[in-house]
Coordinates of C-alpha atoms in Angstrom, one line a residue:
M1 CA 59.0 38.8 39.0
Q2 CA 59.9 36.1 36.5
K3 CA 60.1 33.2 39.0
P4 CA 56.5 33.5 40.2
L5 CA 55.4 33.7 36.5
I6 CA 57.3 30.6 35.6
A7 CA 55.9 28.8 38.6
A8 CA 52.4 29.8 37.6
L9 CA 52.9 28.6 34.0
I10 CA 54.2 25.2 35.2
A11 CA 51.2 24.9 37.6
S12 CA 48.9 25.8 34.7
A13 CA 50.5 23.2 32.5
C14 CA 50.1 20.5 35.1
L15 CA 46.5 21.4 35.7
S16 CA 45.9 21.2 31.9
L17 CA 47.4 17.7 31.8
N18 CA 45.1 16.6 34.6
V19 CA 42.1 18.1 32.9
H20 CA 42.8 16.5 29.5
A21 CA 43.2 12.9 30.7
A22 CA 43.3 10.2 28.1
D23 CA 40.0 8.5 27.5
L24 CA 39.3 5.0 26.2
I25 CA 39.1 6.0 22.5
Q26 CA 42.5 7.7 22.7
V27 CA 44.1 4.7 24.4
Y28 CA 42.5 2.4 21.8
Q29 CA 44.1 4.6 19.0
Q30 CA 47.5 4.2 20.7
A31 CA 47.0 0.4 20.8
L32 CA 46.1 0.3 17.1
A33 CA 49.4 2.0 16.3
N34 CA 51.6 0.2 18.8
D35 CA 50.2 -3.2 19.9
A36 CA 52.5 -6.0 18.8
V37 CA 49.8 -8.7 18.8
Y38 CA 47.6 -6.6 16.5
A39 CA 50.6 -5.8 14.2
S40 CA 51.3 -9.5 14.0
A41 CA 47.7 -10.2 13.0
R42 CA 47.9 -7.4 10.4
A43 CA 51.0 -8.9 8.9
A44 CA 49.4 -12.4 8.9
L45 CA 46.5 -10.9 6.9
A46 CA 48.8 -9.5 4.3
A47 CA 50.5 -12.8 4.0
G48 CA 47.2 -14.7 3.7
R49 CA 46.1 -12.5 0.9
E50 CA 49.0 -13.8 -1.2
K51 CA 47.6 -17.4 -1.1
V52 CA 45.1 -16.8 -4.0
P53 CA 47.8 -15.5 -6.5
Q54 CA 50.0 -18.5 -5.5
G55 CA 47.1 -20.9 -6.1
M56 CA 46.2 -19.3 -9.4
A57 CA 49.8 -19.6 -10.5
G58 CA 49.5 -23.4 -10.7
L59 CA 46.8 -23.1 -13.4
L60 CA 48.6 -20.5 -15.5
P61 CA 51.3 -21.3 -18.2
T62 CA 54.9 -21.3 -17.3
V63 CA 57.5 -20.0 -19.7
G64 CA 61.2 -20.5 -19.4
L65 CA 64.3 -19.6 -21.3
S66 CA 67.4 -21.8 -20.9
G67 CA 70.7 -22.0 -22.7
A68 CA 74.1 -23.7 -22.8
Y69 CA 77.5 -22.7 -24.2
S70 CA 80.5 -25.1 -24.5
R71 CA 83.9 -25.1 -26.2
N72 CA 85.5 -28.4 -27.0
N73 CA 89.2 -29.0 -27.8
N74 CA 90.2 -32.5 -29.0
E75 CA 93.9 -33.5 -29.5
A76 CA 94.8 -36.9 -31.0
S77 CA 98.5 -38.2 -31.1
P78 CA 98.5 -41.9 -32.1
Y79 CA 102.3 -41.8 -32.7
N80 CA 105.2 -39.8 -31.5
E81 CA 105.6 -36.5 -33.2
G82 CA 108.0 -36.5 -36.1
V83 CA 108.3 -40.3 -36.5
V84 CA 109.2 -41.5 -40.0
L85 CA 107.3 -44.5 -41.2
T86 CA 108.3 -46.8 -44.3
N87 CA 105.6 -48.6 -46.2
P88 CA 106.9 -52.2 -46.6
V89 CA 105.1 -52.7 -49.9
T90 CA 105.9 -49.5 -51.8
G91 CA 108.9 -48.5 -49.8
L92 CA 107.7 -44.9 -49.5
Q93 CA 108.3 -42.9 -46.3
S94 CA 106.0 -40.5 -44.5
T95 CA 106.2 -38.4 -41.3
V96 CA 103.3 -38.7 -38.8
G97 CA 102.6 -35.8 -36.4
K98 CA 99.7 -34.6 -34.1
S99 CA 96.0 -34.2 -35.1
N100 CA 94.0 -31.2 -33.6
A101 CA 90.2 -30.4 -33.8
S102 CA 88.2 -27.8 -31.9
Y103 CA 84.6 -26.4 -32.0
T104 CA 82.0 -24.4 -30.0
S105 CA 78.3 -25.0 -29.3
N106 CA 75.8 -22.4 -28.3
Q107 CA 72.2 -23.6 -27.5
V108 CA 69.1 -21.6 -26.6
T109 CA 65.7 -23.1 -25.7
L110 CA 62.4 -21.4 -25.1
A111 CA 59.8 -23.7 -23.4
L112 CA 56.2 -23.2 -22.6
S113 CA 53.9 -25.5 -20.5
Q114 CA 50.2 -25.0 -20.0
P115 CA 48.3 -27.3 -17.7
L116 CA 45.3 -28.9 -19.4
F117 CA 44.2 -31.3 -16.6
R118 CA 45.7 -31.0 -13.2
W119 CA 43.0 -31.6 -10.6
D120 CA 45.3 -31.3 -7.6
R121 CA 46.2 -27.8 -8.7
W122 CA 42.6 -26.8 -9.2
E123 CA 41.8 -27.9 -5.6
T124 CA 44.9 -26.1 -4.4
Y125 CA 43.5 -22.9 -6.0
E126 CA 40.1 -23.4 -4.5
Q127 CA 41.7 -24.1 -1.1
S128 CA 43.8 -20.9 -1.4
K129 CA 40.5 -18.9 -1.4
L130 CA 39.5 -20.5 1.9
V131 CA 42.9 -19.8 3.4
Q132 CA 42.6 -16.2 2.5
A133 CA 39.1 -16.1 4.1
I134 CA 40.4 -17.7 7.2
T135 CA 43.2 -15.1 7.6
E136 CA 40.6 -12.3 7.1
A137 CA 38.3 -13.8 9.8
Q138 CA 41.3 -14.2 12.1
F139 CA 42.2 -10.6 11.6
A140 CA 38.6 -9.5 12.4
Q141 CA 38.8 -11.6 15.6
A142 CA 42.2 -9.9 16.4
Q143 CA 40.4 -6.5 16.1
Q144 CA 37.8 -7.6 18.5
D145 CA 40.4 -9.0 20.9
L146 CA 42.2 -5.7 20.8
I147 CA 39.1 -3.8 21.8
T148 CA 38.4 -6.1 24.8
R149 CA 42.1 -6.2 25.8
V150 CA 42.4 -2.5 25.8
A151 CA 39.1 -2.0 27.6
Q152 CA 40.0 -4.6 30.2
A153 CA 43.5 -3.1 30.8
Y154 CA 42.0 0.4 31.0
F155 CA 39.4 -0.5 33.6
D156 CA 41.9 -2.6 35.5
V157 CA 44.0 0.6 35.9
L158 CA 40.9 2.5 37.0
A159 CA 40.0 -0.2 39.5
A160 CA 43.5 -0.3 40.9
Q161 CA 43.4 3.5 41.2
D162 CA 40.0 3.4 43.0
T163 CA 41.4 0.8 45.4
L164 CA 44.4 3.0 46.1
D165 CA 42.3 6.1 46.6
S166 CA 39.9 4.2 48.9
T167 CA 42.8 2.9 50.9
R168 CA 44.3 6.3 51.3
A169 CA 41.0 7.8 52.3
Q170 CA 40.6 5.0 54.8
K171 CA 44.2 5.7 56.0
T172 CA 43.3 9.4 56.5
A173 CA 40.2 8.5 58.5
T174 CA 42.1 5.9 60.5
T175 CA 44.8 8.4 61.3
E176 CA 42.2 10.9 62.6
Q177 CA 40.6 8.1 64.7
L178 CA 44.0 7.1 66.1
A179 CA 44.7 10.7 67.1
S180 CA 41.3 11.0 68.7
A181 CA 41.8 7.7 70.7
K182 CA 45.2 9.0 71.9
R183 CA 43.7 12.3 73.0
N184 CA 40.8 10.6 74.8
F185 CA 43.2 8.2 76.5
E186 CA 45.4 11.1 77.7
V187 CA 42.4 12.9 79.3
G188 CA 41.1 9.6 80.7
T189 CA 37.8 9.3 78.9
Q190 CA 38.9 6.1 77.0
T191 CA 41.0 3.0 77.7
I192 CA 44.3 2.0 76.1
T193 CA 42.4 -0.7 74.2
D194 CA 40.8 2.0 71.9
T195 CA 44.3 3.3 71.1
H196 CA 45.6 -0.2 70.4
E197 CA 42.7 -0.9 68.1
A198 CA 43.2 2.3 66.2
Q199 CA 46.9 1.7 65.9
A200 CA 46.3 -1.9 64.6
A201 CA 43.8 -0.5 62.1
Y202 CA 46.3 2.2 61.0
D203 CA 49.1 -0.4 60.5
L204 CA 46.8 -2.6 58.5
V205 CA 45.7 0.2 56.2
V206 CA 49.4 1.2 55.6
A207 CA 50.2 -2.3 54.5
Q208 CA 47.1 -2.3 52.3
E209 CA 48.3 1.0 50.8
F210 CA 51.7 -0.6 49.8
A211 CA 49.8 -3.5 48.2
A212 CA 47.5 -1.1 46.3
L213 CA 50.4 0.9 45.0
N214 CA 52.1 -2.3 43.7
D215 CA 48.9 -3.5 42.1
L216 CA 48.4 -0.1 40.4
E217 CA 51.9 -0.2 38.9
N218 CA 51.3 -3.8 37.7
K219 CA 48.1 -2.8 36.0
K220 CA 49.8 0.2 34.4
S221 CA 52.5 -2.0 33.1
A222 CA 49.9 -4.3 31.5
L223 CA 48.3 -1.4 29.7
Q224 CA 51.8 -0.2 28.7
A225 CA 52.5 -3.5 27.0
I226 CA 49.5 -2.9 24.8
I227 CA 49.9 0.8 23.9
G228 CA 53.7 0.7 23.8
A229 CA 54.2 3.7 26.2
A230 CA 53.6 4.5 29.8
P231 CA 49.9 5.4 30.2
A232 CA 49.1 9.0 31.1
A233 CA 46.3 10.0 33.5
L234 CA 43.1 8.1 32.5
A235 CA 39.6 9.5 32.4
T236 CA 37.4 8.0 35.1
L237 CA 33.8 7.1 35.2
K238 CA 31.3 9.9 35.8
T239 CA 29.4 9.9 39.1
G240 CA 25.9 8.5 39.1
I241 CA 26.1 6.8 35.7
V242 CA 23.3 4.5 34.5
L243 CA 24.4 1.4 32.7
A244 CA 22.1 0.1 30.0
P245 CA 21.0 -3.5 29.8
P246 CA 21.8 -5.6 26.7
Q247 CA 19.6 -5.2 23.6
P248 CA 17.9 -7.6 22.8
A249 CA 17.1 -8.3 26.5
V250 CA 16.7 -12.0 26.0
I251 CA 19.5 -14.5 25.8
D252 CA 18.4 -16.7 22.8
P253 CA 19.3 -14.2 20.0
W254 CA 22.7 -13.7 21.5
V255 CA 23.4 -17.4 21.7
S256 CA 22.2 -18.0 18.1
S257 CA 24.4 -15.2 16.8
A258 CA 27.4 -16.6 18.7
E259 CA 26.9 -20.0 17.1
T260 CA 26.7 -18.6 13.5
Q261 CA 28.5 -15.2 13.5
N262 CA 31.3 -15.6 16.0
Y263 CA 34.6 -15.2 14.2
G264 CA 36.1 -18.2 15.9
V265 CA 33.2 -20.3 14.5
T266 CA 33.7 -18.7 11.1
V267 CA 37.4 -19.8 11.1
S268 CA 36.4 -23.3 12.1
Q269 CA 33.8 -23.5 9.4
L270 CA 36.3 -22.4 6.8
S271 CA 38.9 -24.8 8.1
L272 CA 36.4 -27.6 7.7
E273 CA 35.8 -26.7 4.1
S274 CA 39.5 -26.5 3.5
A275 CA 39.9 -30.0 5.0
K276 CA 37.3 -31.3 2.5
R277 CA 39.2 -29.7 -0.3
D278 CA 42.4 -31.3 1.0
I279 CA 40.8 -34.8 0.6
K280 CA 40.0 -34.0 -3.1
R281 CA 43.5 -32.7 -3.7
N282 CA 45.1 -35.8 -2.3
R283 CA 42.8 -38.1 -4.2
A284 CA 44.0 -36.3 -7.4
G285 CA 47.3 -38.2 -6.9
H286 CA 45.5 -41.1 -8.6
Y287 CA 44.3 -39.1 -11.6
P288 CA 46.1 -38.6 -14.9
T289 CA 47.7 -35.3 -15.9
A290 CA 47.9 -33.5 -19.2
D291 CA 49.9 -30.5 -20.2
L292 CA 50.3 -28.5 -23.5
V293 CA 54.0 -28.1 -24.1
A294 CA 55.8 -26.1 -26.8
T295 CA 59.5 -25.6 -27.4
S296 CA 61.6 -23.5 -29.7
Q297 CA 65.3 -24.4 -29.8
R298 CA 68.3 -22.8 -31.7
I299 CA 71.7 -24.5 -31.8
H300 CA 74.8 -22.9 -33.3
A301 CA 77.9 -25.0 -33.8
G302 CA 81.2 -23.4 -34.9
G303 CA 84.6 -24.9 -35.9
A304 CA 86.1 -27.3 -38.3
T305 CA 83.4 -30.0 -37.9
S306 CA 80.9 -31.6 -40.2
N307 CA 78.1 -30.3 -37.8
S308 CA 79.0 -26.7 -37.9
G309 CA 76.3 -24.2 -38.7
T310 CA 72.9 -23.1 -37.1
T311 CA 70.0 -25.5 -36.4
T312 CA 66.5 -24.3 -35.4
S313 CA 63.7 -26.6 -34.2
N314 CA 60.1 -25.9 -33.0
A315 CA 57.8 -28.4 -31.4
I316 CA 54.3 -28.3 -29.9
G317 CA 52.3 -31.2 -28.4
V318 CA 50.5 -32.7 -25.4
Q319 CA 52.3 -34.4 -22.6
W320 CA 50.4 -36.8 -20.4
S321 CA 51.1 -39.0 -17.5
I322 CA 49.1 -41.8 -15.7
P323 CA 50.2 -42.7 -12.2
I324 CA 50.1 -46.5 -11.6
F325 CA 51.8 -47.1 -8.3
S326 CA 53.5 -44.8 -5.8
G327 CA 54.1 -47.1 -2.8
F328 CA 50.7 -46.4 -1.3
A329 CA 51.7 -42.8 -0.5
V330 CA 48.6 -41.3 -2.1
T331 CA 46.3 -43.7 -0.3
S332 CA 48.0 -42.8 3.0
R333 CA 47.7 -39.1 2.4
V334 CA 44.0 -39.5 1.6
R335 CA 43.4 -41.4 4.9
E336 CA 45.3 -38.7 6.7
S337 CA 43.2 -35.9 5.2
I338 CA 40.0 -37.8 6.0
A339 CA 41.1 -38.0 9.6
L340 CA 41.9 -34.2 9.6
E341 CA 38.5 -33.5 8.2
D342 CA 36.9 -35.3 11.1
K343 CA 39.1 -33.4 13.5
A344 CA 38.0 -30.1 11.8
R345 CA 34.4 -31.0 12.2
N346 CA 34.8 -31.7 15.9
D347 CA 36.8 -28.5 16.3
L348 CA 33.9 -26.6 14.7
E349 CA 31.4 -28.2 17.1
S350 CA 33.6 -27.4 20.1
T351 CA 34.0 -23.8 18.9
K352 CA 30.3 -23.4 18.6
R353 CA 29.7 -24.6 22.1
N354 CA 32.4 -22.4 23.5
A355 CA 31.0 -19.3 21.7
A356 CA 27.5 -20.1 23.0
L357 CA 28.9 -20.6 26.5
A358 CA 30.8 -17.2 26.3
A359 CA 27.6 -15.5 25.1
R360 CA 25.5 -17.0 28.0
Q361 CA 28.1 -16.1 30.6
S362 CA 28.5 -12.6 29.4
F363 CA 24.8 -12.0 29.1
L364 CA 24.3 -13.3 32.7
G365 CA 27.3 -11.3 33.7
V366 CA 25.7 -8.1 32.4
N367 CA 22.4 -8.7 34.1
S368 CA 24.0 -9.8 37.3
G369 CA 26.3 -6.8 37.2
L370 CA 23.4 -4.4 36.8
A371 CA 21.7 -5.9 39.9
Q372 CA 25.0 -5.8 41.9
V373 CA 25.5 -2.1 40.9
K374 CA 22.0 -1.2 42.1
A375 CA 22.4 -3.1 45.4
L376 CA 25.9 -1.7 46.0
E377 CA 24.6 1.9 45.4
A378 CA 22.0 1.3 48.1
A379 CA 24.7 -0.3 50.3
E380 CA 26.9 2.8 49.8
I381 CA 24.2 5.1 51.1
S382 CA 23.5 2.8 54.0
S383 CA 27.2 2.4 54.9
Q384 CA 27.7 6.2 54.8
S385 CA 24.7 6.6 57.2
A386 CA 26.1 3.9 59.5
L387 CA 29.5 5.6 59.6
D388 CA 27.9 9.0 60.5
S389 CA 25.8 7.3 63.2
N390 CA 28.8 5.5 64.7
K391 CA 30.9 8.7 64.7
L392 CA 28.1 10.5 66.5
G393 CA 27.7 7.7 68.9
Y394 CA 31.4 7.6 69.5
Q395 CA 31.4 11.3 70.4
V396 CA 28.6 10.9 72.9
G397 CA 30.0 7.7 74.4
V398 CA 27.5 5.1 73.2
R399 CA 29.9 3.6 70.6
I400 CA 33.5 2.5 70.9
N401 CA 36.4 3.1 68.7
I402 CA 36.2 -0.3 66.9
D403 CA 32.7 0.4 65.9
V404 CA 33.8 3.5 64.0
L405 CA 36.7 1.7 62.4
N406 CA 34.5 -1.1 61.2
A407 CA 32.0 1.3 59.8
Q408 CA 34.8 3.1 57.9
R409 CA 36.1 -0.1 56.6
Q410 CA 32.7 -1.2 55.4
L411 CA 32.1 2.1 53.6
Y412 CA 35.3 2.1 51.7
S413 CA 35.0 -1.6 50.9
T414 CA 31.5 -1.0 49.5
R415 CA 32.8 1.9 47.3
R416 CA 35.6 -0.3 46.0
D417 CA 33.1 -3.1 45.2
L418 CA 30.7 -0.7 43.5
S419 CA 33.4 0.7 41.1
R420 CA 34.5 -2.9 40.3
A421 CA 31.0 -4.0 39.6
R422 CA 30.5 -1.1 37.2
Y423 CA 33.7 -2.0 35.4
D424 CA 32.8 -5.7 35.2
T425 CA 29.4 -4.9 33.9
I426 CA 30.8 -2.8 31.1
M427 CA 33.3 -5.4 30.2
N428 CA 30.7 -8.2 30.1
G429 CA 28.7 -6.0 27.7
L430 CA 31.7 -5.8 25.4
R431 CA 32.4 -9.5 25.7
L432 CA 28.8 -10.3 24.9
K433 CA 29.1 -8.5 21.6
A434 CA 32.4 -10.1 20.9
A435 CA 31.0 -13.6 21.5
A436 CA 28.1 -12.7 19.1
G437 CA 30.6 -11.5 16.5
S438 CA 29.1 -7.9 16.4
L439 CA 31.8 -6.0 18.5
R440 CA 33.1 -3.0 16.5
E441 CA 35.2 0.0 17.3
A442 CA 32.1 2.1 17.3
D443 CA 30.9 0.2 20.4
L444 CA 33.6 2.0 22.4
G445 CA 31.7 5.3 21.8
P446 CA 28.9 4.7 24.3
V447 CA 31.4 3.4 26.9
N448 CA 33.6 6.4 26.3
A449 CA 30.6 8.7 26.9
L450 CA 30.5 7.4 30.5
L451 CA 34.0 8.9 31.2
V452 CA 34.9 12.3 32.5
R453 CA 36.9 13.9 29.8

């Protein structure tokens, strides 16, 4: 009694897993937690946010405490120890020995320096704000890239699964056609040619099945590289879905938005501003500098010396410096930064053009995809009707076996192309929003609503 119950529970669990297939939102959440590229971008954002405090540090005072301790032992022996010397004038005698002296020195210094005029540091601080903004724009672009990468990998798996299902359905139909051809040949109503044609079609579809299986595993591996785990069963598109056209339905607003709001364009614009700041920072190598400096020093000397005791000194003043000649290094760095600014300006123009091109291609891809979907839906109905007619004609003898096989191949090919056209249209819609800089996680919601969950 227990074994049937256990078997029923296992079957129920498997059915539950199939019913609750992972949808696009769930797969995206997995990617947020496990994608290495996105994690790298998040770490780069955290590092970029530290640039402003580092730039501010160059404008703030620095305080340092330093010290030194030393012990000195001096030993003087001008003559041999215990030597008796006689004064030739007075005749008196004296004994000369060693002379020793030792002392210690303990020094502590507290120093403060506050920049008064350091133009290069001010430009570095302003530049750090731009660097932080660049990293934030790059992270926003990484978020958009994650959405499109996950969606593309998700629909690639569905497309590969559709191809495999279509190939297996065609294999089943071809198997039936092969069996029918063999039976008809045995009873003498058809020639051996029909059997050979059916056998060739069957062998071909078997090879296609192996290729489809391999492609499906490759697509699953690509998705696994993003989400960090083997993908479970994925929710598929609902039957008879209607894909919406882009809003607005004209191309100019999308192109304009791509040229101004695309995150790649934003990064290039900020890089150009940073290059301009870099010119000013390098030119500051010709400018004078001024710092407010203050020191407090305490020196303690101990031992049998005339300088023994404690000495304390305090000082405050302004320290300045005027550069005169540095071997043309500053001039060279200025020329280099000017060239880099010109490069950044051309990079910005190139990025704008590429963003506009991506917007145009995606917009045209959506509209073309919608037309293809409509045409393929009609072609699917026509192909199904053609297959039914050829099967009926084959049964009554007005059609031959190859006609049925071709009709089957046409139907399954049309179904495969229809599913691929739907996936491509959805992806072009997401890429269009990404090119315009408006793609958000919320945009996955309408796409997810098209899936069977």
